[in-house]
GROMACS .gro file of C-alpha atoms in nm:
model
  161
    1UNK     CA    1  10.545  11.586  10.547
    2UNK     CA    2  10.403  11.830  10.242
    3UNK     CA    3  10.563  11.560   9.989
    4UNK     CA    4  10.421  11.259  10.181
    5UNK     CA    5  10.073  11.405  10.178
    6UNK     CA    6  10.072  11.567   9.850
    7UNK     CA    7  10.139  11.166   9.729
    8UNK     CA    8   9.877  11.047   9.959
    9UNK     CA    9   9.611  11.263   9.785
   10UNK     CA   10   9.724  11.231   9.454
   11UNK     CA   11   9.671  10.816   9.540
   12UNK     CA   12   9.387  10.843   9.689
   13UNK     CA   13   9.174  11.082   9.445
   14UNK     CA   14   9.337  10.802   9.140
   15UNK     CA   15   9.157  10.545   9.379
   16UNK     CA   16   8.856  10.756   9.469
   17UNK     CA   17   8.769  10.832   9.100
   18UNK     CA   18   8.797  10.407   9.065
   19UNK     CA   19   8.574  10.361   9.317
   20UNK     CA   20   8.329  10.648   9.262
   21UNK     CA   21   8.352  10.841   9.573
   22UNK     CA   22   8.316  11.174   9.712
   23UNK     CA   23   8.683  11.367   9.580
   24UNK     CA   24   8.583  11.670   9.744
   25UNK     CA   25   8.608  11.484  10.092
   26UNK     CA   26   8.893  11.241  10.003
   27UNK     CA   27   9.119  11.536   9.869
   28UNK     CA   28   9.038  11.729  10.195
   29UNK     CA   29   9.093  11.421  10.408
   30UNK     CA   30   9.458  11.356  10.211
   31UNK     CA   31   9.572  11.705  10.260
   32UNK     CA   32   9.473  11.694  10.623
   33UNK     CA   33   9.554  11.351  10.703
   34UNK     CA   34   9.867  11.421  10.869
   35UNK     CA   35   9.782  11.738  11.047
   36UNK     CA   36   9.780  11.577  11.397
   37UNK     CA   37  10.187  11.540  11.302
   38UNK     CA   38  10.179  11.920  11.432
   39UNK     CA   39  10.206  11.832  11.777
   40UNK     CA   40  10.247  11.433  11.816
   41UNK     CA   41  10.435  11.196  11.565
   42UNK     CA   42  10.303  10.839  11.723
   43UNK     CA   43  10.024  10.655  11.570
   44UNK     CA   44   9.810  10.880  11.811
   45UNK     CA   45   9.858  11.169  11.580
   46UNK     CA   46   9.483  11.093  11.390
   47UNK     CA   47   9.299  11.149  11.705
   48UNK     CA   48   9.506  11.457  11.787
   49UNK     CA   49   9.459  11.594  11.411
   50UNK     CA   50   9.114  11.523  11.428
   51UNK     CA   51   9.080  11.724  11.750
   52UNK     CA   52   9.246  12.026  11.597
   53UNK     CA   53   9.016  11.992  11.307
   54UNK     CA   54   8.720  12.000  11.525
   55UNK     CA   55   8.825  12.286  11.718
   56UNK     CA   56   8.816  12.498  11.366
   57UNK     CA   57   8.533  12.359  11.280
   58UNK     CA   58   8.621  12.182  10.996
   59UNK     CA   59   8.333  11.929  10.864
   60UNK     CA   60   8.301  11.657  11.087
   61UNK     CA   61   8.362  11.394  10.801
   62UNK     CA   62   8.647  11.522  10.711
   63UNK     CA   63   8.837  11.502  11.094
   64UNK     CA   64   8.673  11.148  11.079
   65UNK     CA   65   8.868  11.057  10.750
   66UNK     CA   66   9.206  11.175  10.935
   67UNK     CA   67   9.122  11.003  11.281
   68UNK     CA   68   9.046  10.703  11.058
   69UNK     CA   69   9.366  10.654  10.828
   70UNK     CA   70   9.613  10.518  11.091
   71UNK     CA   71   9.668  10.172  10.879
   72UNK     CA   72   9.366  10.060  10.940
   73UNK     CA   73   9.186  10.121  11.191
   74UNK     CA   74   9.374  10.117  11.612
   75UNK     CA   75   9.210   9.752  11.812
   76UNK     CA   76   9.214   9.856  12.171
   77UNK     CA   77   9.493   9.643  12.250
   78UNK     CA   78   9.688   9.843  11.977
   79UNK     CA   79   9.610  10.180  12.192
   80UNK     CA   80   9.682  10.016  12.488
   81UNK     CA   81   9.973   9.864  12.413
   82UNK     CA   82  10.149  10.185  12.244
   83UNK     CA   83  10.007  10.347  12.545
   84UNK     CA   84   9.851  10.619  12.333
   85UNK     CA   85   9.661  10.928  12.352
   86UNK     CA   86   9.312  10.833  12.302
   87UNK     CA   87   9.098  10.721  12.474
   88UNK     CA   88   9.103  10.417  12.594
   89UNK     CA   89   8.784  10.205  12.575
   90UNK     CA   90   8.590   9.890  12.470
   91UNK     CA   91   8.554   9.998  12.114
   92UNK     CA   92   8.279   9.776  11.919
   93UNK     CA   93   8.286   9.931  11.653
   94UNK     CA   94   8.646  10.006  11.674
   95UNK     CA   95   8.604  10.368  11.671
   96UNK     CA   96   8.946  10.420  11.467
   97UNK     CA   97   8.846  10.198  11.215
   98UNK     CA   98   8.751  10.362  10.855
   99UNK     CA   99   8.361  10.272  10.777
  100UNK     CA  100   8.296  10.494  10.505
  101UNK     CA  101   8.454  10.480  10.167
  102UNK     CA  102   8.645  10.814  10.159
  103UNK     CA  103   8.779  10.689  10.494
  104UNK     CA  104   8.895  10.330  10.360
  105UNK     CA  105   9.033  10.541  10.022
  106UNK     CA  106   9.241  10.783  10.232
  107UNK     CA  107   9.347  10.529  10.496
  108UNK     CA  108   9.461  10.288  10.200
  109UNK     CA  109   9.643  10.536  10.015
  110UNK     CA  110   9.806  10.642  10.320
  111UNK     CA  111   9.961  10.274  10.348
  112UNK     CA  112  10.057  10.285   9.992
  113UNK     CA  113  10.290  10.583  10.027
  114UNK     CA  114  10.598  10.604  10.224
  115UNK     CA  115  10.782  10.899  10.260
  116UNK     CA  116  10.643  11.057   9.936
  117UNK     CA  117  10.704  10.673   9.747
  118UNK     CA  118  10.475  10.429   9.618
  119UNK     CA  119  10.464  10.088   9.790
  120UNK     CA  120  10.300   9.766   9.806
  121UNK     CA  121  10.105   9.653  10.072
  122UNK     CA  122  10.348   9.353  10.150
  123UNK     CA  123  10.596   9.641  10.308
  124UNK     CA  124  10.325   9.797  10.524
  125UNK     CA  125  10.271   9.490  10.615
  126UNK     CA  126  10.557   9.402  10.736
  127UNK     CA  127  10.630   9.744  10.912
  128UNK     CA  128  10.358   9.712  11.156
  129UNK     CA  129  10.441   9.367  11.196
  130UNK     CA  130  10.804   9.455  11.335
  131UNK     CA  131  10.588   9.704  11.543
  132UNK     CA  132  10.402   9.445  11.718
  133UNK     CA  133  10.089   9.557  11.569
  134UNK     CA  134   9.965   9.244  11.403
  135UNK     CA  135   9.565   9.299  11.484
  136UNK     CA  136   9.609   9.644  11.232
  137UNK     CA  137   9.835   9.422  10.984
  138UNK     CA  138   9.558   9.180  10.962
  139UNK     CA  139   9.309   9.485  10.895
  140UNK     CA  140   9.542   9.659  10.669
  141UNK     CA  141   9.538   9.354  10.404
  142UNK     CA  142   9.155   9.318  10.421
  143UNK     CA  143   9.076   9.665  10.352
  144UNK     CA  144   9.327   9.644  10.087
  145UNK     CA  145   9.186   9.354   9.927
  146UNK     CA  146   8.817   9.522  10.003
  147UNK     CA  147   8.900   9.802   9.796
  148UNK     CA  148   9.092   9.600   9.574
  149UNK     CA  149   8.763   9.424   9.442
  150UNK     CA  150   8.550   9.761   9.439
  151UNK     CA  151   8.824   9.931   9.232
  152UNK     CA  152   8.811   9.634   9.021
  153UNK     CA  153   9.175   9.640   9.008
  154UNK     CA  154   9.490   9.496   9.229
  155UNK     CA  155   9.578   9.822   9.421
  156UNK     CA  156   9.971   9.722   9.434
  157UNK     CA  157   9.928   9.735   9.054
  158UNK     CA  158   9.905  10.112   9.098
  159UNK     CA  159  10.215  10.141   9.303
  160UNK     CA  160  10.549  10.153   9.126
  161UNK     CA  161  10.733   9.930   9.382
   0.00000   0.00000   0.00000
């Protein structure tokens, strides 16, 4: 878990310094990202990290960032159908879904790594396909190609893949 998100912040401050965004929050939000792992290992664990961030207090952008990076963002029939542990409402806006930049940066670089590797979108892709989660697929390839454009740059084209 260390290796995975010591590749997931060195990604996503390379992409935050592209995009001009806040690197103090991103490499916060990239160390943390994964800290809900601690006690849950389903796609639940950003909610649960983000809890245990609030509960020290940590800035409330920063548990946003890692209740944010699952893919994408988590539709409600994505909760509901993993039967996870959050809660489970109408969410317009999704409330799992990244808004702010350091959010889209962390969540993206976070579906550029596996393990601790580099990858291309097309294999994210395709692993939450053969999940059954096809709503965050779609949402995974738009905020790819969203950040894509503002990075001015084809983010595969910094994976080694």
């Amino acid at each position: 878990m260390l290796l995975h998100s010591k590749a997931v912040y060195e990604l996503a401050v390379e992409i935050g310094k592209r995009a001009n965004a806040n690197l103090n929050l991103i490499t916060a939000g990239a160390l943390l990202h994964d800290i809900g792992r601690s006690k849950a290992n389903g796609l639940d664990h950003g909610h649960i990290g983000a809890e245990i961030l609030r509960k020290k207090r940590v800035n409330e952008k920063v548990a946003r960032i890692v209740e944010r990076h699952i893919g994408a963002g988590l539709t409600k029939e994505d909760v509901v159908k993993n039967g996870l542990y959050i809660p489970k409402k109408n969410y317009v806006p999704i409330t799992y879904v990244p808004i702010t930049l350091e959010e889209k940066i962390v969540a993206e670089a976070n579906n550029l790594i596996y393990g601790s590797k580099r990858v291309r979108i097309e294999k994210t892709i395709e692993r939450y396909k053969k999940e059954g989660l096809n709503n965050s697929a779609e949402h995974i390839l738009k905020l790819h190609k969203e950040l894509s454009k503002k990075c001015k740059i084809d983010l595969d084209d910094l994976c080694t893949d």
